[in-house]
Amino acid sequence: MKKTKAARWRRGYRRCTQAGGLLVAFALVGLTAACSREPADKELRTQATSSEAESRRAREEQKMRALIARLTAVEGLEHLLTRSIDSCHGPQDGSIFENNRSPYALTCSMRADAYFGVRGEITDVLSRIRAAGIATWGPQDGEGRDMPYAAGTVTYALDYHRARGKFQDGTLMPAPTLEAPGLRLDWDRPDPPLPNRIEEPAPCPETGSAVIYWRCSIAPEDPMTVAAARARYDTVLTLSLGRWDSSAYNYFTVPRRK
């Protein structure tokens, strides 16, 4: 009796393992078929350098150059350098256990950081930046005025410096940066309570294997270092462009095949 039960158990186990093996095989076949439908890197490179992609690339680059030029024209700012990266990637999915399959076979994005030396008081320069109308910094009310105590506005940044980073009750104020769609301004704040120092720009990194198109540049080619600029101007300011909420983010995409 015991031998009969053991034999039945072994036969059932073999059937289960065979069925499990078939399920794994079917899953692998389905995964292979899905992968085979993905465009090859050569095809993606052709799309990343197509006339449509180049047209959108040139448009976004011109937007960035224009914004940097407008900021450079503000009295008290001197442009030091701009580090920009333009890249296109193939499908960027999570693991096979995550349900976050990218809808795109190709995504191209552009970002840049422009560095400036600040002549004179930063509060004077911030007021001139607002007057220049480069962007709408932070939330505004219905009449176009900065919302009271709203971080990201010029008014808040000025209040921060005047109050030396503390509210009237002595609590710390959040760090002051100017925020606008796709843009962010930050600057040196050496004094407590929240000291901040702009870091040196990183050199252009090597491209990864998943990168379809890559262009990184630092202009001018031999710029003044941030440390040297700080010694000359006391304060260094950066303009970051191409954030997730800008038209430069995913400026060109190719939908995935269904």
PDB file of C-alpha atoms in Angstrom:
ATOM      1  CA  MET A   1       0.000   0.000   0.000  1.00  0.00           C
ATOM      2  CA  LYS A   2       2.769   2.385   0.921  1.00  0.00           C
ATOM      3  CA  LYS A   3       4.623   1.582  -2.322  1.00  0.00           C
ATOM      4  CA  THR A   4       1.473   2.293  -4.343  1.00  0.00           C
ATOM      5  CA  LYS A   5       1.019   5.681  -2.692  1.00  0.00           C
ATOM      6  CA  ALA A   6       4.681   6.549  -3.271  1.00  0.00           C
ATOM      7  CA  ALA A   7       4.405   5.614  -6.944  1.00  0.00           C
ATOM      8  CA  ARG A   8       1.289   7.764  -7.340  1.00  0.00           C
ATOM      9  CA  TRP A   9       3.053  10.692  -5.646  1.00  0.00           C
ATOM     10  CA  ARG A  10       6.073  10.348  -7.975  1.00  0.00           C
ATOM     11  CA  ARG A  11       3.824  10.260 -11.068  1.00  0.00           C
ATOM     12  CA  GLY A  12       1.924  13.353  -9.873  1.00  0.00           C
ATOM     13  CA  TYR A  13       5.167  15.180  -9.106  1.00  0.00           C
ATOM     14  CA  ARG A  14       6.523  14.455 -12.597  1.00  0.00           C
ATOM     15  CA  ARG A  15       3.326  15.741 -14.197  1.00  0.00           C
ATOM     16  CA  CYS A  16       3.508  18.954 -12.132  1.00  0.00           C
ATOM     17  CA  THR A  17       7.140  19.584 -12.986  1.00  0.00           C
ATOM     18  CA  GLN A  18       6.444  18.905 -16.670  1.00  0.00           C
ATOM     19  CA  ALA A  19       3.512  21.335 -16.618  1.00  0.00           C
ATOM     20  CA  GLY A  20       5.614  23.898 -14.790  1.00  0.00           C
ATOM     21  CA  GLY A  21       8.365  23.500 -17.358  1.00  0.00           C
ATOM     22  CA  LEU A  22       5.848  24.066 -20.158  1.00  0.00           C
ATOM     23  CA  LEU A  23       4.580  27.225 -18.480  1.00  0.00           C
ATOM     24  CA  VAL A  24       8.113  28.588 -18.175  1.00  0.00           C
ATOM     25  CA  ALA A  25       8.807  27.665 -21.788  1.00  0.00           C
ATOM     26  CA  PHE A  26       5.635  29.426 -22.972  1.00  0.00           C
ATOM     27  CA  ALA A  27       6.560  32.484 -20.922  1.00  0.00           C
ATOM     28  CA  LEU A  28      10.035  32.559 -22.451  1.00  0.00           C
ATOM     29  CA  VAL A  29       8.610  32.173 -25.951  1.00  0.00           C
ATOM     30  CA  GLY A  30       6.220  35.053 -25.332  1.00  0.00           C
ATOM     31  CA  LEU A  31       9.005  37.204 -23.930  1.00  0.00           C
ATOM     32  CA  THR A  32      11.250  36.380 -26.892  1.00  0.00           C
ATOM     33  CA  ALA A  33       8.465  37.252 -29.325  1.00  0.00           C
ATOM     34  CA  ALA A  34       7.842  40.555 -27.554  1.00  0.00           C
ATOM     35  CA  CYS A  35      11.542  41.385 -27.640  1.00  0.00           C
ATOM     36  CA  SER A  36      11.758  40.482 -31.327  1.00  0.00           C
ATOM     37  CA  ARG A  37       9.126  43.137 -32.085  1.00  0.00           C
ATOM     38  CA  GLU A  38      11.358  45.858 -30.597  1.00  0.00           C
ATOM     39  CA  PRO A  39      13.167  47.952 -33.227  1.00  0.00           C
ATOM     40  CA  ALA A  40      16.891  47.387 -33.580  1.00  0.00           C
ATOM     41  CA  ASP A  41      19.358  50.004 -32.333  1.00  0.00           C
ATOM     42  CA  LYS A  42      20.248  50.863 -35.933  1.00  0.00           C
ATOM     43  CA  GLU A  43      16.611  51.696 -36.672  1.00  0.00           C
ATOM     44  CA  LEU A  44      16.352  53.775 -33.508  1.00  0.00           C
ATOM     45  CA  ARG A  45      19.505  55.712 -34.422  1.00  0.00           C
ATOM     46  CA  THR A  46      17.998  56.490 -37.796  1.00  0.00           C
ATOM     47  CA  GLN A  47      14.899  57.851 -36.078  1.00  0.00           C
ATOM     48  CA  ALA A  48      16.955  59.809 -33.524  1.00  0.00           C
ATOM     49  CA  THR A  49      18.767  61.617 -36.345  1.00  0.00           C
ATOM     50  CA  SER A  50      15.770  61.987 -38.652  1.00  0.00           C
ATOM     51  CA  SER A  51      14.782  65.406 -40.015  1.00  0.00           C
ATOM     52  CA  GLU A  52      11.873  65.603 -37.571  1.00  0.00           C
ATOM     53  CA  ALA A  53      14.088  64.798 -34.590  1.00  0.00           C
ATOM     54  CA  GLU A  54      16.746  67.275 -35.726  1.00  0.00           C
ATOM     55  CA  SER A  55      14.123  69.981 -36.205  1.00  0.00           C
ATOM     56  CA  ARG A  56      12.766  69.524 -32.674  1.00  0.00           C
ATOM     57  CA  ARG A  57      16.308  69.279 -31.326  1.00  0.00           C
ATOM     58  CA  ALA A  58      17.275  72.589 -32.934  1.00  0.00           C
ATOM     59  CA  ARG A  59      14.084  74.232 -31.651  1.00  0.00           C
ATOM     60  CA  GLU A  60      14.735  73.232 -28.035  1.00  0.00           C
ATOM     61  CA  GLU A  61      18.389  74.215 -28.262  1.00  0.00           C
ATOM     62  CA  GLN A  62      17.395  77.640 -29.579  1.00  0.00           C
ATOM     63  CA  LYS A  63      14.952  78.091 -26.690  1.00  0.00           C
ATOM     64  CA  MET A  64      17.707  77.310 -24.200  1.00  0.00           C
ATOM     65  CA  ARG A  65      20.198  79.637 -25.878  1.00  0.00           C
ATOM     66  CA  ALA A  66      17.631  82.442 -25.861  1.00  0.00           C
ATOM     67  CA  LEU A  67      16.898  82.018 -22.147  1.00  0.00           C
ATOM     68  CA  ILE A  68      20.589  81.977 -21.281  1.00  0.00           C
ATOM     69  CA  ALA A  69      21.142  85.090 -23.406  1.00  0.00           C
ATOM     70  CA  ARG A  70      18.294  86.910 -21.649  1.00  0.00           C
ATOM     71  CA  LEU A  71      19.712  86.057 -18.252  1.00  0.00           C
ATOM     72  CA  THR A  72      23.206  87.083 -19.369  1.00  0.00           C
ATOM     73  CA  ALA A  73      21.787  90.503 -20.298  1.00  0.00           C
ATOM     74  CA  VAL A  74      20.687  91.142 -16.693  1.00  0.00           C
ATOM     75  CA  GLU A  75      22.940  93.722 -15.058  1.00  0.00           C
ATOM     76  CA  GLY A  76      25.212  92.111 -12.471  1.00  0.00           C
ATOM     77  CA  LEU A  77      25.446  88.683 -14.168  1.00  0.00           C
ATOM     78  CA  GLU A  78      28.343  87.389 -16.262  1.00  0.00           C
ATOM     79  CA  HIS A  79      28.001  84.094 -18.099  1.00  0.00           C
ATOM     80  CA  LEU A  80      30.790  81.646 -17.230  1.00  0.00           C
ATOM     81  CA  LEU A  81      29.906  78.392 -18.982  1.00  0.00           C
ATOM     82  CA  THR A  82      27.090  76.135 -20.110  1.00  0.00           C
ATOM     83  CA  ARG A  83      27.090  72.355 -19.777  1.00  0.00           C
ATOM     84  CA  SER A  84      24.471  70.655 -21.943  1.00  0.00           C
ATOM     85  CA  ILE A  85      23.474  67.058 -22.614  1.00  0.00           C
ATOM     86  CA  ASP A  86      21.247  65.802 -25.431  1.00  0.00           C
ATOM     87  CA  SER A  87      20.491  62.083 -25.402  1.00  0.00           C
ATOM     88  CA  CYS A  88      18.104  59.497 -26.824  1.00  0.00           C
ATOM     89  CA  HIS A  89      17.366  56.151 -25.189  1.00  0.00           C
ATOM     90  CA  GLY A  90      15.616  52.978 -26.179  1.00  0.00           C
ATOM     91  CA  PRO A  91      12.767  51.457 -24.132  1.00  0.00           C
ATOM     92  CA  GLN A  92      13.379  51.918 -20.424  1.00  0.00           C
ATOM     93  CA  ASP A  93      11.242  49.384 -18.580  1.00  0.00           C
ATOM     94  CA  GLY A  94      11.326  48.176 -15.032  1.00  0.00           C
ATOM     95  CA  SER A  95      11.782  44.532 -14.187  1.00  0.00           C
ATOM     96  CA  ILE A  96       9.513  41.854 -15.669  1.00  0.00           C
ATOM     97  CA  PHE A  97       7.766  41.720 -12.296  1.00  0.00           C
ATOM     98  CA  GLU A  98       6.727  45.391 -12.492  1.00  0.00           C
ATOM     99  CA  ASN A  99       3.822  46.656 -14.545  1.00  0.00           C
ATOM    100  CA  ASN A 100       5.518  49.811 -15.828  1.00  0.00           C
ATOM    101  CA  ARG A 101       6.281  49.090 -19.478  1.00  0.00           C
ATOM    102  CA  SER A 102       7.348  52.267 -21.255  1.00  0.00           C
ATOM    103  CA  PRO A 103       4.990  53.362 -24.069  1.00  0.00           C
ATOM    104  CA  TYR A 104       7.969  54.598 -26.102  1.00  0.00           C
ATOM    105  CA  ALA A 105      10.518  52.761 -28.193  1.00  0.00           C
ATOM    106  CA  LEU A 106      12.651  55.928 -28.239  1.00  0.00           C
ATOM    107  CA  THR A 107      12.784  59.041 -26.051  1.00  0.00           C
ATOM    108  CA  CYS A 108      15.030  62.070 -26.587  1.00  0.00           C
ATOM    109  CA  SER A 109      15.594  64.731 -23.923  1.00  0.00           C
ATOM    110  CA  MET A 110      17.817  67.765 -23.536  1.00  0.00           C
ATOM    111  CA  ARG A 111      19.038  69.537 -20.418  1.00  0.00           C
ATOM    112  CA  ALA A 112      21.564  72.238 -19.609  1.00  0.00           C
ATOM    113  CA  ASP A 113      23.097  74.109 -16.701  1.00  0.00           C
ATOM    114  CA  ALA A 114      24.390  77.645 -17.220  1.00  0.00           C
ATOM    115  CA  TYR A 115      26.774  79.169 -14.662  1.00  0.00           C
ATOM    116  CA  PHE A 116      27.049  82.896 -13.901  1.00  0.00           C
ATOM    117  CA  GLY A 117      29.212  85.129 -11.771  1.00  0.00           C
ATOM    118  CA  VAL A 118      27.241  87.648  -9.681  1.00  0.00           C
ATOM    119  CA  ARG A 119      28.565  91.178  -9.389  1.00  0.00           C
ATOM    120  CA  GLY A 120      27.232  93.068  -6.384  1.00  0.00           C
ATOM    121  CA  GLU A 121      24.494  92.023  -3.966  1.00  0.00           C
ATOM    122  CA  ILE A 122      22.476  88.961  -4.874  1.00  0.00           C
ATOM    123  CA  THR A 123      19.268  90.654  -3.729  1.00  0.00           C
ATOM    124  CA  ASP A 124      19.790  93.463  -6.257  1.00  0.00           C
ATOM    125  CA  VAL A 125      20.402  90.944  -9.025  1.00  0.00           C
ATOM    126  CA  LEU A 126      17.320  88.906  -8.076  1.00  0.00           C
ATOM    127  CA  SER A 127      15.172  92.037  -8.342  1.00  0.00           C
ATOM    128  CA  ARG A 128      16.610  92.717 -11.797  1.00  0.00           C
ATOM    129  CA  ILE A 129      15.927  89.139 -12.862  1.00  0.00           C
ATOM    130  CA  ARG A 130      12.268  89.628 -11.950  1.00  0.00           C
ATOM    131  CA  ALA A 131      12.149  92.942 -13.806  1.00  0.00           C
ATOM    132  CA  ALA A 132      13.626  91.292 -16.913  1.00  0.00           C
ATOM    133  CA  GLY A 133      10.503  89.118 -17.241  1.00  0.00           C
ATOM    134  CA  ILE A 134      12.465  86.026 -18.231  1.00  0.00           C
ATOM    135  CA  ALA A 135       9.890  83.715 -16.631  1.00  0.00           C
ATOM    136  CA  THR A 136       7.090  83.644 -14.093  1.00  0.00           C
ATOM    137  CA  TRP A 137       8.993  82.599 -10.999  1.00  0.00           C
ATOM    138  CA  GLY A 138       6.864  80.694  -8.520  1.00  0.00           C
ATOM    139  CA  PRO A 139       3.103  80.856  -7.943  1.00  0.00           C
ATOM    140  CA  GLN A 140       1.336  84.150  -8.715  1.00  0.00           C
ATOM    141  CA  ASP A 141      -2.052  85.553  -7.749  1.00  0.00           C
ATOM    142  CA  GLY A 142      -4.709  86.698 -10.222  1.00  0.00           C
ATOM    143  CA  GLU A 143      -2.984  90.052 -10.666  1.00  0.00           C
ATOM    144  CA  GLY A 144       0.442  88.617 -11.421  1.00  0.00           C
ATOM    145  CA  ARG A 145       1.935  89.227  -7.968  1.00  0.00           C
ATOM    146  CA  ASP A 146       3.991  86.719  -6.017  1.00  0.00           C
ATOM    147  CA  MET A 147       1.892  84.669  -3.630  1.00  0.00           C
ATOM    148  CA  PRO A 148       2.741  85.538  -0.002  1.00  0.00           C
ATOM    149  CA  TYR A 149       5.373  83.271   1.610  1.00  0.00           C
ATOM    150  CA  ALA A 150       5.410  81.016  -1.469  1.00  0.00           C
ATOM    151  CA  ALA A 151       8.804  79.411  -2.039  1.00  0.00           C
ATOM    152  CA  GLY A 152      10.090  79.663  -5.587  1.00  0.00           C
ATOM    153  CA  THR A 153       9.208  83.348  -5.962  1.00  0.00           C
ATOM    154  CA  VAL A 154      11.541  86.335  -6.043  1.00  0.00           C
ATOM    155  CA  THR A 155       9.655  87.882  -3.112  1.00  0.00           C
ATOM    156  CA  TYR A 156      10.333  84.834  -0.958  1.00  0.00           C
ATOM    157  CA  ALA A 157      14.015  84.778  -1.953  1.00  0.00           C
ATOM    158  CA  LEU A 158      14.389  88.448  -1.005  1.00  0.00           C
ATOM    159  CA  ASP A 159      12.590  87.872   2.301  1.00  0.00           C
ATOM    160  CA  TYR A 160      14.903  84.928   3.003  1.00  0.00           C
ATOM    161  CA  HIS A 161      18.031  87.040   2.608  1.00  0.00           C
ATOM    162  CA  ARG A 162      16.645  89.981   4.561  1.00  0.00           C
ATOM    163  CA  ALA A 163      15.549  87.725   7.428  1.00  0.00           C
ATOM    164  CA  ARG A 164      18.801  85.731   7.253  1.00  0.00           C
ATOM    165  CA  GLY A 165      16.912  82.488   6.698  1.00  0.00           C
ATOM    166  CA  LYS A 166      14.622  82.569   9.736  1.00  0.00           C
ATOM    167  CA  PHE A 167      10.944  83.289  10.273  1.00  0.00           C
ATOM    168  CA  GLN A 168       9.945  85.730  13.009  1.00  0.00           C
ATOM    169  CA  ASP A 169       9.403  82.861  15.445  1.00  0.00           C
ATOM    170  CA  GLY A 170      12.983  81.686  14.882  1.00  0.00           C
ATOM    171  CA  THR A 171      12.159  78.622  12.770  1.00  0.00           C
ATOM    172  CA  LEU A 172      14.216  78.009   9.647  1.00  0.00           C
ATOM    173  CA  MET A 173      12.910  79.134   6.266  1.00  0.00           C
ATOM    174  CA  PRO A 174      13.160  76.651   3.379  1.00  0.00           C
ATOM    175  CA  ALA A 175      16.007  77.309   0.969  1.00  0.00           C
ATOM    176  CA  PRO A 176      15.223  80.016  -1.603  1.00  0.00           C
ATOM    177  CA  THR A 177      15.393  79.010  -5.252  1.00  0.00           C
ATOM    178  CA  LEU A 178      13.500  80.515  -8.171  1.00  0.00           C
ATOM    179  CA  GLU A 179      11.218  78.002  -9.889  1.00  0.00           C
ATOM    180  CA  ALA A 180       9.406  78.231 -13.226  1.00  0.00           C
ATOM    181  CA  PRO A 181       8.168  75.553 -15.661  1.00  0.00           C
ATOM    182  CA  GLY A 182      11.304  73.780 -16.875  1.00  0.00           C
ATOM    183  CA  LEU A 183      13.621  76.259 -15.083  1.00  0.00           C
ATOM    184  CA  ARG A 184      15.378  76.561 -11.754  1.00  0.00           C
ATOM    185  CA  LEU A 185      17.734  79.243 -10.414  1.00  0.00           C
ATOM    186  CA  ASP A 186      20.058  78.562  -7.481  1.00  0.00           C
ATOM    187  CA  TRP A 187      23.013  80.477  -6.051  1.00  0.00           C
ATOM    188  CA  ASP A 188      25.709  80.517  -3.376  1.00  0.00           C
ATOM    189  CA  ARG A 189      24.500  81.176   0.152  1.00  0.00           C
ATOM    190  CA  PRO A 190      27.570  80.844   2.374  1.00  0.00           C
ATOM    191  CA  ASP A 191      25.943  82.013   5.606  1.00  0.00           C
ATOM    192  CA  PRO A 192      23.954  79.907   8.097  1.00  0.00           C
ATOM    193  CA  PRO A 193      21.389  78.565   8.710  1.00  0.00           C
ATOM    194  CA  LEU A 194      21.282  76.746   5.343  1.00  0.00           C
ATOM    195  CA  PRO A 195      24.630  77.283   3.618  1.00  0.00           C
ATOM    196  CA  ASN A 196      24.736  76.394  -0.069  1.00  0.00           C
ATOM    197  CA  ARG A 197      27.646  76.291  -2.505  1.00  0.00           C
ATOM    198  CA  ILE A 198      27.276  75.727  -6.232  1.00  0.00           C
ATOM    199  CA  GLU A 199      29.414  72.732  -7.230  1.00  0.00           C
ATOM    200  CA  GLU A 200      31.800  72.456 -10.128  1.00  0.00           C
ATOM    201  CA  PRO A 201      30.130  71.065 -13.268  1.00  0.00           C
ATOM    202  CA  ALA A 202      30.850  67.394 -13.801  1.00  0.00           C
ATOM    203  CA  PRO A 203      32.814  66.458 -16.928  1.00  0.00           C
ATOM    204  CA  CYS A 204      30.867  64.926 -19.789  1.00  0.00           C
ATOM    205  CA  PRO A 205      30.275  61.267 -18.862  1.00  0.00           C
ATOM    206  CA  GLU A 206      30.848  58.266 -21.064  1.00  0.00           C
ATOM    207  CA  THR A 207      27.817  56.985 -22.937  1.00  0.00           C
ATOM    208  CA  GLY A 208      26.133  53.825 -21.738  1.00  0.00           C
ATOM    209  CA  SER A 209      25.241  50.796 -23.843  1.00  0.00           C
ATOM    210  CA  ALA A 210      21.536  51.719 -23.794  1.00  0.00           C
ATOM    211  CA  VAL A 211      22.142  55.183 -25.277  1.00  0.00           C
ATOM    212  CA  ILE A 212      21.061  55.535 -28.908  1.00  0.00           C
ATOM    213  CA  TYR A 213      22.120  59.162 -29.431  1.00  0.00           C
ATOM    214  CA  TRP A 214      24.469  61.213 -27.248  1.00  0.00           C
ATOM    215  CA  ARG A 215      25.825  64.744 -27.333  1.00  0.00           C
ATOM    216  CA  CYS A 216      27.466  66.439 -24.348  1.00  0.00           C
ATOM    217  CA  SER A 217      29.303  69.748 -24.437  1.00  0.00           C
ATOM    218  CA  ILE A 218      30.813  72.338 -22.122  1.00  0.00           C
ATOM    219  CA  ALA A 219      31.164  75.797 -23.649  1.00  0.00           C
ATOM    220  CA  PRO A 220      33.546  77.476 -23.693  1.00  0.00           C
ATOM    221  CA  GLU A 221      35.893  74.486 -23.875  1.00  0.00           C
ATOM    222  CA  ASP A 222      38.264  75.855 -21.229  1.00  0.00           C
ATOM    223  CA  PRO A 223      35.988  77.807 -18.880  1.00  0.00           C
ATOM    224  CA  MET A 224      36.757  79.474 -15.582  1.00  0.00           C
ATOM    225  CA  THR A 225      36.229  77.083 -12.694  1.00  0.00           C
ATOM    226  CA  VAL A 226      33.463  77.708 -10.193  1.00  0.00           C
ATOM    227  CA  ALA A 227      36.086  78.165  -7.462  1.00  0.00           C
ATOM    228  CA  ALA A 228      37.893  80.832  -9.515  1.00  0.00           C
ATOM    229  CA  ALA A 229      34.582  82.539 -10.315  1.00  0.00           C
ATOM    230  CA  ARG A 230      33.637  82.553  -6.635  1.00  0.00           C
ATOM    231  CA  ALA A 231      36.978  84.139  -5.762  1.00  0.00           C
ATOM    232  CA  ARG A 232      36.339  86.852  -8.354  1.00  0.00           C
ATOM    233  CA  TYR A 233      32.606  87.496  -7.869  1.00  0.00           C
ATOM    234  CA  ASP A 234      31.890  86.135  -4.344  1.00  0.00           C
ATOM    235  CA  THR A 235      28.652  84.540  -5.600  1.00  0.00           C
ATOM    236  CA  VAL A 236      27.981  81.976  -8.343  1.00  0.00           C
ATOM    237  CA  LEU A 237      24.486  81.409  -9.759  1.00  0.00           C
ATOM    238  CA  THR A 238      23.175  78.548 -11.901  1.00  0.00           C
ATOM    239  CA  LEU A 239      20.252  78.288 -14.296  1.00  0.00           C
ATOM    240  CA  SER A 240      19.027  74.701 -14.826  1.00  0.00           C
ATOM    241  CA  LEU A 241      16.992  74.021 -17.964  1.00  0.00           C
ATOM    242  CA  GLY A 242      15.239  70.953 -19.363  1.00  0.00           C
ATOM    243  CA  ARG A 243      13.554  69.710 -16.204  1.00  0.00           C
ATOM    244  CA  TRP A 244      10.753  67.123 -16.356  1.00  0.00           C
ATOM    245  CA  ASP A 245       8.102  69.844 -16.799  1.00  0.00           C
ATOM    246  CA  SER A 246       9.724  71.444 -19.853  1.00  0.00           C
ATOM    247  CA  SER A 247       9.248  70.914 -23.586  1.00  0.00           C
ATOM    248  CA  ALA A 248      12.907  69.788 -23.740  1.00  0.00           C
ATOM    249  CA  TYR A 249      12.045  66.711 -21.680  1.00  0.00           C
ATOM    250  CA  ASN A 250      11.018  63.977 -24.136  1.00  0.00           C
ATOM    251  CA  TYR A 251      11.120  66.522 -26.953  1.00  0.00           C
ATOM    252  CA  PHE A 252      11.077  63.635 -29.444  1.00  0.00           C
ATOM    253  CA  THR A 253       9.478  60.237 -28.921  1.00  0.00           C
ATOM    254  CA  VAL A 254       8.696  57.158 -31.004  1.00  0.00           C
ATOM    255  CA  PRO A 255       5.731  55.045 -29.810  1.00  0.00           C
ATOM    256  CA  ARG A 256       6.284  51.388 -29.169  1.00  0.00           C
ATOM    257  CA  ARG A 257       4.904  48.852 -31.589  1.00  0.00           C
ATOM    258  CA  LYS A 258       1.787  47.123 -30.389  1.00  0.00           C
TER     259      LYS A 258
END
